[in-house]
Each structure stands twice: as C-alpha cells, then as structure tokens.
Coordinates of C-alpha atoms in Angstrom, one line a residue:
Chain A
X1 CA -8.6 44.5 0.3
X2 CA -8.4 41.2 0.1
X3 CA -6.7 38.0 3.0
X4 CA -4.1 35.7 1.8
X5 CA -2.1 33.2 3.6
X6 CA 1.5 33.5 3.5
X7 CA 4.2 31.0 4.2
X8 CA 7.1 31.7 6.0
X9 CA 9.5 29.2 4.2
X10 CA 12.5 30.1 6.5
X11 CA 10.7 29.3 9.4
X12 CA 8.7 26.4 8.1
X13 CA 9.3 23.1 9.6
X14 CA 7.5 21.5 7.3
X15 CA 6.1 18.7 9.8
X16 CA 2.5 19.0 8.7
X17 CA 0.2 19.7 11.7
X18 CA -1.1 22.3 9.1
X19 CA -2.4 20.0 6.7
X20 CA -3.7 17.6 9.4
X21 CA -6.1 20.7 10.5
X22 CA -7.3 22.2 7.1
X23 CA -10.9 21.9 6.8
X24 CA -10.9 22.3 3.2
X25 CA -7.7 19.9 2.1
X26 CA -5.8 23.0 0.5
X27 CA -2.3 22.6 2.1
X28 CA -0.1 19.6 0.9
X29 CA 3.4 18.9 1.9
X30 CA 5.6 18.3 -0.9
X31 CA 9.3 17.3 1.0
X32 CA 10.3 20.5 2.4
X33 CA 8.0 22.7 0.6
X34 CA 4.6 23.5 1.8
X35 CA 2.2 23.8 -1.0
X36 CA -1.4 26.1 -0.9
X37 CA -4.1 25.7 -3.5
X38 CA -7.1 27.6 -4.4
X39 CA -9.5 25.9 -1.9
X40 CA -7.7 28.1 0.8
X41 CA -10.1 30.1 2.3
X42 CA -8.0 32.1 4.7
X43 CA -9.7 31.0 7.8
X44 CA -6.4 30.9 9.8
X45 CA -6.8 27.6 11.6
X46 CA -3.4 26.3 10.2
X47 CA -1.7 29.8 11.3
X48 CA -3.0 29.0 15.2
X49 CA -1.5 25.2 15.0
X50 CA 2.2 25.9 13.6
X51 CA 4.6 25.1 16.3
X52 CA 6.8 27.2 14.8
X53 CA 4.6 30.1 13.6
X54 CA 5.5 30.0 10.1
X55 CA 1.7 30.8 8.5
X56 CA 0.3 34.2 9.0
X57 CA -3.1 35.5 7.2
X58 CA -2.5 38.7 6.1
X59 CA -4.3 41.8 4.7
X60 CA -3.1 42.5 1.3
X61 CA -4.1 46.0 -0.9
Chain B
X1 CA 7.6 0.8 -10.2
X2 CA 4.8 -1.9 -11.7
X3 CA 1.3 -0.2 -13.0
X4 CA -0.5 -2.8 -11.0
X5 CA -0.1 -4.5 -7.7
X6 CA -2.5 -6.3 -5.1
X7 CA -1.7 -4.0 -2.3
X8 CA -0.5 -0.3 -2.3
X9 CA 0.7 1.0 0.7
X10 CA 0.6 4.8 0.6
X11 CA 3.2 6.1 3.5
X12 CA 6.4 4.2 4.3
X13 CA 6.1 4.8 8.3
X14 CA 6.0 1.8 10.7
X15 CA 2.0 1.4 9.6
X16 CA 2.8 1.5 6.1
X17 CA 5.6 -1.1 6.8
X18 CA 3.6 -3.9 8.6
X19 CA 0.8 -3.8 6.2
X20 CA 3.4 -4.2 2.9
X21 CA 5.0 -6.8 5.2
X22 CA 1.8 -8.9 5.9
X23 CA 0.3 -8.5 2.6
X24 CA 3.2 -10.1 0.9
X25 CA 3.9 -12.9 3.6
X26 CA 0.1 -13.7 2.7
X27 CA 1.1 -14.5 -0.6
X28 CA 0.4 -10.9 -2.6
X29 CA 2.0 -8.5 -4.3
X30 CA 2.4 -5.1 -2.3
X31 CA 4.2 -1.9 -3.0
X32 CA 5.3 0.8 -0.8
X33 CA 5.5 4.7 -1.8
X34 CA 7.4 7.1 0.7
X35 CA 6.9 10.9 -1.0
X36 CA 10.1 11.7 1.7
X37 CA 13.5 10.7 -0.3
X38 CA 14.4 8.9 3.1
X39 CA 12.2 6.3 5.3
X40 CA 12.6 7.3 8.5
X41 CA 13.6 10.9 8.4
X42 CA 12.6 13.7 9.4
X43 CA 11.3 12.3 12.7
X44 CA 8.1 13.5 14.0
X45 CA 8.0 11.6 17.1
X46 CA 9.3 11.6 20.9
X47 CA 10.3 7.8 20.0
X48 CA 8.7 5.9 23.2
X49 CA 7.2 2.8 23.1
X50 CA 5.6 0.3 25.7
X51 CA 7.9 -3.0 25.8
X52 CA 5.1 -5.6 25.5
X53 CA 3.7 -3.9 22.8
X54 CA 6.6 -3.3 20.7
X55 CA 7.8 -7.1 21.3
X56 CA 4.8 -8.2 19.8
X57 CA 6.1 -7.5 16.5
X58 CA 9.6 -7.3 16.3
X59 CA 12.6 -8.5 18.9
X60 CA 14.4 -5.7 20.1
X61 CA 17.6 -4.9 18.6
X62 CA 20.1 -2.3 19.9
X63 CA 21.1 -0.9 16.6
X64 CA 17.9 0.9 17.0
X65 CA 17.1 1.0 20.8
X66 CA 18.2 4.4 22.3
X67 CA 17.4 3.8 26.0
X68 CA 15.9 1.0 27.7
X69 CA 13.4 2.7 30.3
X70 CA 12.3 1.4 34.0
X71 CA 10.1 3.7 35.2
X72 CA 8.0 7.4 35.0
X73 CA 7.6 10.2 36.9
X74 CA 4.8 12.5 36.7
X75 CA 5.3 15.9 38.1
X76 CA 2.7 18.2 39.0
X77 CA 2.1 21.5 38.6
X78 CA 3.1 22.4 42.1
X79 CA 6.4 20.3 41.6
X80 CA 4.8 17.5 43.1
X81 CA 6.7 13.8 42.0
X82 CA 4.9 11.1 41.5
X83 CA 6.9 8.0 40.8
X84 CA 5.5 5.0 38.8
X85 CA 6.8 1.5 39.0
X86 CA 7.2 -0.4 35.5
X87 CA 4.0 -2.6 36.5
X88 CA 2.2 0.7 37.2
X89 CA 3.0 2.9 34.5
X90 CA 2.1 0.1 31.5
X91 CA 2.9 1.3 28.2
X92 CA 4.3 4.3 29.3
X93 CA 7.4 2.3 30.4
X94 CA 9.5 0.2 27.6
X95 CA 11.9 1.9 25.1
X96 CA 12.7 5.3 23.8
X97 CA 13.6 4.3 19.7
X98 CA 15.9 5.7 17.3
X99 CA 13.0 6.3 14.8
X100 CA 15.7 6.6 11.6
X101 CA 17.1 3.1 12.5
X102 CA 13.5 1.5 13.3
X103 CA 11.5 2.6 10.6
X104 CA 14.6 1.9 8.0
X105 CA 14.4 -1.6 10.0
X106 CA 10.5 -2.5 9.6
X107 CA 10.8 -1.0 5.6
X108 CA 13.4 -3.6 5.2
X109 CA 11.9 -6.2 6.7
X110 CA 8.8 -5.8 4.2
X111 CA 11.2 -5.5 1.5
X112 CA 13.2 -8.5 2.3
X113 CA 9.6 -10.2 2.3
X114 CA 9.1 -9.0 -1.3
X115 CA 7.9 -5.7 -1.0
X116 CA 8.1 -2.9 -3.9
X117 CA 9.6 0.0 -2.2
X118 CA 9.8 3.7 -3.9
X119 CA 11.0 7.2 -2.1
X120 CA 10.5 10.1 -3.1
X121 CA 7.2 8.6 -4.7
X122 CA 4.3 10.9 -3.7
X123 CA 0.7 10.1 -4.0
X124 CA -1.1 13.4 -5.7
X125 CA -4.3 11.8 -6.3
X126 CA -6.4 8.6 -5.8
X127 CA -7.9 6.6 -8.7
X128 CA -11.5 6.0 -7.9
X129 CA -13.8 4.2 -10.0
X130 CA -17.7 3.8 -9.6
X131 CA -17.0 4.2 -6.1
X132 CA -13.9 2.0 -5.8
X133 CA -10.7 3.0 -4.7
X134 CA -8.7 1.4 -7.1
X135 CA -4.6 3.1 -6.7
X136 CA -3.5 6.0 -7.0
X137 CA -1.8 8.6 -9.2
X138 CA 2.1 8.7 -8.1
X139 CA 4.2 11.5 -9.1
X140 CA 7.9 9.6 -9.2
X141 CA 11.3 11.0 -11.1
X142 CA 8.8 13.7 -12.8
X143 CA 6.4 12.2 -14.5
X144 CA 2.9 11.2 -13.1
X145 CA 1.7 7.4 -13.4
X146 CA -1.2 5.4 -12.5
X147 CA -0.6 2.7 -10.0
X148 CA -3.5 0.6 -9.8
X149 CA -4.6 -1.8 -6.8
X150 CA -7.2 -4.0 -5.6
X151 CA -6.6 -2.6 -2.0
X152 CA -5.1 0.7 -0.9
X153 CA -3.9 1.2 2.4
X154 CA -3.5 5.0 3.1
X155 CA -0.6 5.1 6.0
X156 CA 0.2 8.7 5.2
X157 CA 0.3 9.8 8.9
X158 CA -1.1 12.8 10.4
X159 CA -1.5 14.4 7.3
X160 CA -4.2 11.7 5.8
X161 CA -4.6 13.2 2.4
X162 CA -5.2 10.0 0.9
X163 CA -8.4 9.3 2.6
X164 CA -9.8 13.1 1.6
X165 CA -8.8 12.8 -1.9
X166 CA -11.1 9.6 -1.5
X167 CA -14.0 12.0 -0.2
X168 CA -13.1 11.0 3.7
X169 CA -12.9 14.1 6.1
X170 CA -9.6 13.3 7.9
X171 CA -9.6 17.0 9.1
X172 CA -8.8 17.3 12.9
X173 CA -10.4 19.5 15.1
X174 CA -8.5 23.0 16.0
X175 CA -9.0 21.7 20.1
X176 CA -7.5 18.1 19.2
X177 CA -4.4 18.4 17.6
X178 CA -1.7 18.5 19.8
X179 CA 1.0 21.0 18.2
X180 CA 4.4 19.8 18.8
X181 CA 8.3 20.9 19.4
X182 CA 10.8 19.0 20.6
X183 CA 14.7 19.2 21.0
X184 CA 17.0 16.5 20.8
X185 CA 19.4 17.8 23.6
X186 CA 22.9 16.3 24.9
X187 CA 24.9 17.2 27.8
X188 CA 22.0 17.7 30.2
X189 CA 21.4 15.9 33.7
X190 CA 18.6 13.3 33.2
X191 CA 17.6 10.0 35.2
X192 CA 18.7 7.8 32.1
X193 CA 16.6 5.1 32.7
X194 CA 13.6 7.4 33.7
X195 CA 10.8 9.3 31.4
X196 CA 9.2 12.5 33.2
X197 CA 6.1 13.9 32.2
X198 CA 5.8 17.4 33.1
X199 CA 2.2 18.5 33.8
X200 CA 0.1 22.3 34.4
X201 CA -1.4 24.8 32.3
X202 CA 1.5 27.2 32.5
X203 CA 4.1 24.6 31.4
X204 CA 1.7 22.9 28.8
X205 CA -1.8 23.7 28.4
X206 CA -3.6 20.6 27.8
X207 CA -0.8 18.5 26.9
X208 CA 2.6 17.9 28.6
X209 CA 6.0 18.5 28.5
X210 CA 8.5 14.9 28.2
X211 CA 11.8 14.0 28.6
X212 CA 12.3 10.8 27.2
X213 CA 16.0 9.4 27.6
X214 CA 18.3 8.3 24.7
X215 CA 21.6 7.5 26.6
X216 CA 23.3 9.1 30.0
X217 CA 23.1 12.6 28.8
X218 CA 20.8 12.8 26.2
X219 CA 17.2 13.4 25.6
X220 CA 14.5 14.0 23.5
X221 CA 12.7 17.3 25.4
X222 CA 9.3 18.1 23.9
X223 CA 6.3 19.3 24.2
X224 CA 2.3 19.1 23.1
X225 CA -0.1 21.5 23.6
X226 CA -3.9 21.5 22.6
X227 CA -4.2 23.6 19.2
X228 CA -6.9 26.0 20.9
X229 CA -4.1 26.9 23.3
X230 CA -1.9 27.8 20.3
X231 CA -1.0 31.2 18.9
X232 CA 1.5 34.2 18.5
X233 CA 3.9 34.4 21.3
X234 CA 2.6 31.3 22.7
X235 CA 3.3 28.4 20.4
X236 CA 4.5 25.0 21.1
X237 CA 8.1 26.0 20.1
X238 CA 7.5 29.3 22.9
X239 CA 6.8 27.1 25.6
X240 CA 9.6 24.4 25.1
X241 CA 12.1 27.4 24.9
X242 CA 10.9 28.4 28.2
X243 CA 11.1 24.9 29.5
X244 CA 14.6 24.6 28.3
X245 CA 15.7 27.7 29.8
X246 CA 14.5 27.1 33.3
X247 CA 15.5 23.1 33.3
X248 CA 18.6 22.6 30.9
X249 CA 20.0 26.2 30.1
X250 CA 23.2 24.6 29.6
X251 CA 21.8 21.6 27.4
X252 CA 22.9 21.6 23.7
X253 CA 20.3 21.2 20.8
X254 CA 21.4 19.1 18.4
X255 CA 17.8 18.2 16.4
X256 CA 14.7 20.3 16.2
X257 CA 11.6 18.4 15.5
X258 CA 8.4 19.6 15.2
X259 CA 4.9 17.7 14.3
X260 CA 1.2 17.3 15.5
X261 CA -0.4 14.6 17.0
X262 CA -4.2 13.9 16.7
X263 CA -5.9 13.3 20.4
X264 CA -9.5 12.9 18.9
X265 CA -11.6 9.3 18.6
X266 CA -10.8 7.2 15.4
X267 CA -12.1 8.0 12.3
X268 CA -15.8 6.7 12.4
X269 CA -15.2 4.1 9.9
X270 CA -11.6 3.4 9.0
X271 CA -12.5 1.5 5.7
X272 CA -14.1 2.5 2.6
X273 CA -14.5 0.3 -1.0
X274 CA -10.9 -0.8 -1.7
X275 CA -9.2 1.6 1.1
X276 CA -8.3 0.8 4.5
X277 CA -6.7 3.3 6.7
X278 CA -4.1 3.0 9.5
X279 CA -2.3 4.2 12.6
X280 CA -2.0 8.4 12.5
X281 CA -4.0 8.5 9.0
X282 CA -6.9 6.9 10.8
X283 CA -6.4 9.2 14.2
X284 CA -5.3 6.4 16.2
X285 CA -2.8 7.6 18.1
X286 CA -3.3 7.5 22.0
X287 CA -5.5 10.3 23.1
X288 CA -3.6 10.8 26.6
X289 CA -0.2 9.8 25.5
X290 CA -0.1 11.1 21.5
X291 CA 1.8 7.3 21.8
X292 CA 1.1 6.1 17.9
X293 CA 3.7 3.7 16.7
X294 CA 2.6 0.4 18.2
X295 CA -1.0 1.6 17.1
X296 CA 0.3 1.8 13.7
X297 CA 2.1 -1.5 13.5
X298 CA -1.0 -3.4 14.8
X299 CA -3.6 -1.4 12.5
X300 CA -0.9 -2.1 9.8
X301 CA -0.1 -5.6 10.2
X302 CA -4.4 -6.3 10.8
X303 CA -4.7 -4.3 7.4
X304 CA -2.3 -6.6 5.2
X305 CA -4.1 -9.6 6.1
X306 CA -7.5 -8.2 6.2
X307 CA -6.7 -7.2 2.5
X308 CA -5.4 -10.4 1.9
X309 CA -8.2 -12.4 3.2
X310 CA -10.7 -10.1 0.9
X311 CA -8.6 -10.0 -2.2
X312 CA -8.7 -14.2 -1.6
X313 CA -12.4 -14.0 -0.9
X314 CA -12.8 -11.8 -4.5
X315 CA -14.7 -9.2 -2.4
X316 CA -13.1 -5.5 -1.3
X317 CA -16.1 -3.5 -0.7
X318 CA -16.4 -1.7 2.4
X319 CA -18.3 -4.3 4.1
X320 CA -15.9 -7.5 3.2
X321 CA -13.2 -4.8 4.8
X322 CA -15.2 -3.6 7.6
X323 CA -13.6 -6.7 9.5
X324 CA -10.6 -4.8 9.8
X325 CA -12.5 -2.2 11.9
X326 CA -14.5 -4.0 14.1
X327 CA -11.4 -6.1 14.8
X328 CA -9.0 -3.2 15.8
X329 CA -12.0 -1.4 17.5
X330 CA -12.7 -5.0 19.6
X331 CA -8.9 -5.1 20.5
X332 CA -7.3 -4.1 23.9
X333 CA -5.6 -1.1 21.6
X334 CA -9.2 -0.2 20.5
X335 CA -10.7 -0.3 23.9
X336 CA -7.9 1.6 25.7
X337 CA -8.0 4.4 23.1
X338 CA -11.9 4.7 24.1
X339 CA -11.0 4.9 27.5
X340 CA -8.1 7.1 27.5
X341 CA -10.5 9.5 24.9
X342 CA -12.7 9.9 28.0
X343 CA -10.3 10.3 30.3
X344 CA -8.6 12.9 28.5
X345 CA -11.8 14.9 28.0
X346 CA -11.9 14.8 31.7
X347 CA -8.2 16.0 32.4
X348 CA -8.3 19.1 30.2
X349 CA -11.4 20.8 32.4
X350 CA -8.7 20.6 35.4
X351 CA -7.2 23.7 36.7
X352 CA -3.5 23.2 38.0
X353 CA -5.0 23.3 41.9
X354 CA -7.1 19.9 41.0
X355 CA -4.2 18.6 38.8
X356 CA -1.9 18.8 42.1
X357 CA -4.5 17.4 44.4
X358 CA -5.3 14.2 42.4
X359 CA -1.2 13.7 41.4
X360 CA -0.3 14.0 45.4
X361 CA -2.9 12.2 46.1
X362 CA -2.2 9.3 43.6
X363 CA 1.3 8.7 45.4
X364 CA -0.7 7.6 48.3
X365 CA -2.2 4.4 46.1
X366 CA -1.1 1.3 46.1
X367 CA -2.3 -1.3 43.6
X368 CA -1.0 -5.1 43.2
X369 CA -2.1 -4.5 39.4
X370 CA -2.7 -1.4 37.4
X371 CA -6.1 -0.6 36.1
X372 CA -7.5 2.6 35.6
X373 CA -11.2 1.6 37.1
X374 CA -9.3 0.5 40.5
X375 CA -7.0 4.0 39.8
X376 CA -10.0 5.7 39.7
X377 CA -11.9 4.3 42.7
X378 CA -8.9 5.0 44.5
X379 CA -8.8 8.7 43.5
X380 CA -12.4 9.3 44.9
X381 CA -11.6 8.0 48.3
X382 CA -8.6 10.6 48.6
X383 CA -10.3 13.5 47.1
X384 CA -13.6 13.6 48.4
X385 CA -13.9 17.5 47.2
X386 CA -13.8 16.2 43.6
X387 CA -16.1 13.3 44.2
X388 CA -18.9 14.3 41.9
X389 CA -16.9 14.8 38.9
X390 CA -14.8 11.8 39.6
X391 CA -17.6 9.8 39.6
X392 CA -18.7 11.2 36.5
X393 CA -15.4 9.8 34.8
X394 CA -16.1 6.3 36.6
X395 CA -19.5 6.2 35.1
X396 CA -18.2 6.9 31.9
X397 CA -15.8 4.0 31.5
X398 CA -18.3 1.8 32.4

C-alpha cells in the first residue's frame, strides 16, 4: 500500500494556494493545470489549505 | 523575445508591471513574461486599495475603478457594529478596483514606456551561474529558450516559484496562509460606499469575511481563513456559502474567485545575487488585511530603480541590491507590515467574547488622528479585564 496525492481537476480553481505552502516545491500551476512532481512526499498540507477541496492524499493498493 | 535583456521580470501583475516600467524609464531594456494567456485574469483578489496609496503611482481612472469607498464597518461576532470614518479607516478606505482592467493598464504603461511583454510565456527554471541569477529558462510557444538578464525580478505572486528555483525557501507556513474564496455577487442589498468586515471564529476563524462594493447592488463577497483552520467540510468556500445563505440568499453569483494570501513576515532577505523579489512573491501582503496591491506596486517600482542603479554601477551582487531590501523595510510600508504582523499575532489569540469587548469598546474611542498606538492605549483604558495582554501588545509595538 502507498499514499499518493490526487487532484480533482473538475474541482480545482487553479489559484495556486497549494503551490505557496508546498514544503517540497513539488506543485506547479501551468495555466489551468496543476502538476505534481516526483518531489511530492504526500504530506497533505496542500490538501488542507485548498479553498475548494480539490486535493486529496489517498491510500492506494 | 530577445535572448538577453538588462532586466527580466517574471510575472505581469502590478509588481511586475511597475518594475518593468521603472527599469525602462531608467534607460534599461526590460521584458515581462506572464505565464497566463491574459494579463489581469483570472482575478485572485478582493480588489480594495487605499486612496492615498494608489494615487502615489497612478491617477484614478473610472475605467478601472469599480467603486469609491467612503467608510468601513467592522461587525463583531455578537453583531455589534464599529463604523470607521475615512480618516480613521486609513488604508481600508479608498477604491475597489476592477483588476482585470487595472492590471492591463499598468502593463500597457510599461509597454508604452518600452518594455517587451509576452503572455503565455512561463519561466520553468532559473539560470544560475556561480551563485549569480542570470535569467530564466522560458517556455514559449511550445519551445524552451534561455532569456538572460543582468537582474531578474521575481514578481510571480503568492506561488513564488522563481525564487525557489534560485535556492530560496519561499514556502508559507500552513498557519500563515489565508485560504480564500470570493463570489462576485449581483442583485444584493449593500451600501455601495461602505466596505464591511465580519469577524468571529464561527464566521471566519483567524480571518474575516469582506463585502467590498463594486457598484450599486454588486460586491465582492469573500472570506479568508487560516490554513490551519481549513479542512474537509470547513474550507473557505464552505464558510463563504454559509455566510452568503444567511446574508445574501437572493443574490446571484457571477464569478468564483479563489486564492491564497500570506500573513507571515516578509522573507528574511528579498534579494540575492542578480535577483530581486517583489510583492506577494516576497511575502509582502499586509498581515492584517491581506492587502497587497500597493505593496507590490511600491516594491516593484523600487526594484526597477535599484536594478537600474546597480546595473549602471556594474555590480548586481546581493550586497549591492540589498539597498532595495533596506529601503522597503525602513519605509512606511515596511514598518506597517512589521507592526501589523504583531497586531495580527495578538488578534488570532482572541476568542469571540474578547473580540466583542474590543470592538464594542472601540466605538467609544474618539481620535483626532488615527494612530495604532493611541488606539491600543485607549483600548487598555476601556478594557481593564484585558489589561495584561493589551499592555504586552503595546510594548511589542514599541
């Protein structure tokens, strides 16, 4: 089992609030598209601050 | 896009536009790259700015002023109202802008002065050589190219990625990021000349709700809450929906605006070798109000001038550019940020009962001229139960 950051693109408002709190610099906003790099450690800080709830750290099989 | 400029500005908001304009007016070549396909949109802002502050840089123009504001009202958790006349409310009274038009105007002025501007042009990395920032790798029209510069100005807003690529940690602590949601609403009953702020831990924990008029029956209705108070079921948008259901159930929402605002201290150093950081990218928004338009314009303008001066003298190292950092810290703006940070740190400790006491007692205070210290002194007189904590606040303000 492993954890991963999921982006609900239909919810994302591409505002960049998540980018500004990411301790690893793993998030990048490319116009209306939020990208996650390998640097992501699934800490979930971005998921907490998202004003819309577009980010979620989930357990995957 | 040329492969070399004197000054490369990353970001086409008010900070970037002022920086580029100041640089070209000082005789330099400058280029603004904006990653979005349009300047000024999407809006990430409540759009309020103080009158005296704004007019320091630009003459007010009805094309981008949505409303002129004559007063502010603070609503306590118990519903008590504190009305602030213009001279008392200071920077919270002035204009509500139309940022879509305003930002374009500023970039147009920079372009007219001689700056190059490219949209949908995104910096993807910094060029750093021997510890000196020498420009950016820019993705534009499907290809990547080097754009070199003597000085690069990071004006990339709250995301502040460019400085990170230069090795500077710009991450905002969770508790000091206000996560925000706003509706542009129409067909609502408001006072078109009054900004209204709602406080309280139920309405907006460690933040506030704002109603900023944009005309007779329309307004930006928004909220910011601390990142540490945000989570599933209690996010900024959840609080905003609760507020809107209660206060403007018949209103129509014609735009959803989301964003983040830092309420931390500014970065400990806002320059590096060949690099200057301005506005939100340098964490220069006001820790109480979250306002950042003027602060970005002021530091952008200053950055452009300092860049020109240092390039003229042939030294763009951190020590030479540091005059920028020192100047804004010693400015009225820099001092206000430091003072407001301390006041914010105190205010977020208050429960609703204490907020009610402070706001309701402030109604009785008469001041000829607004001063934070006078206000705190008066609050101490009116709130003997809070003597110790208010005196500690007063002491911290010096």
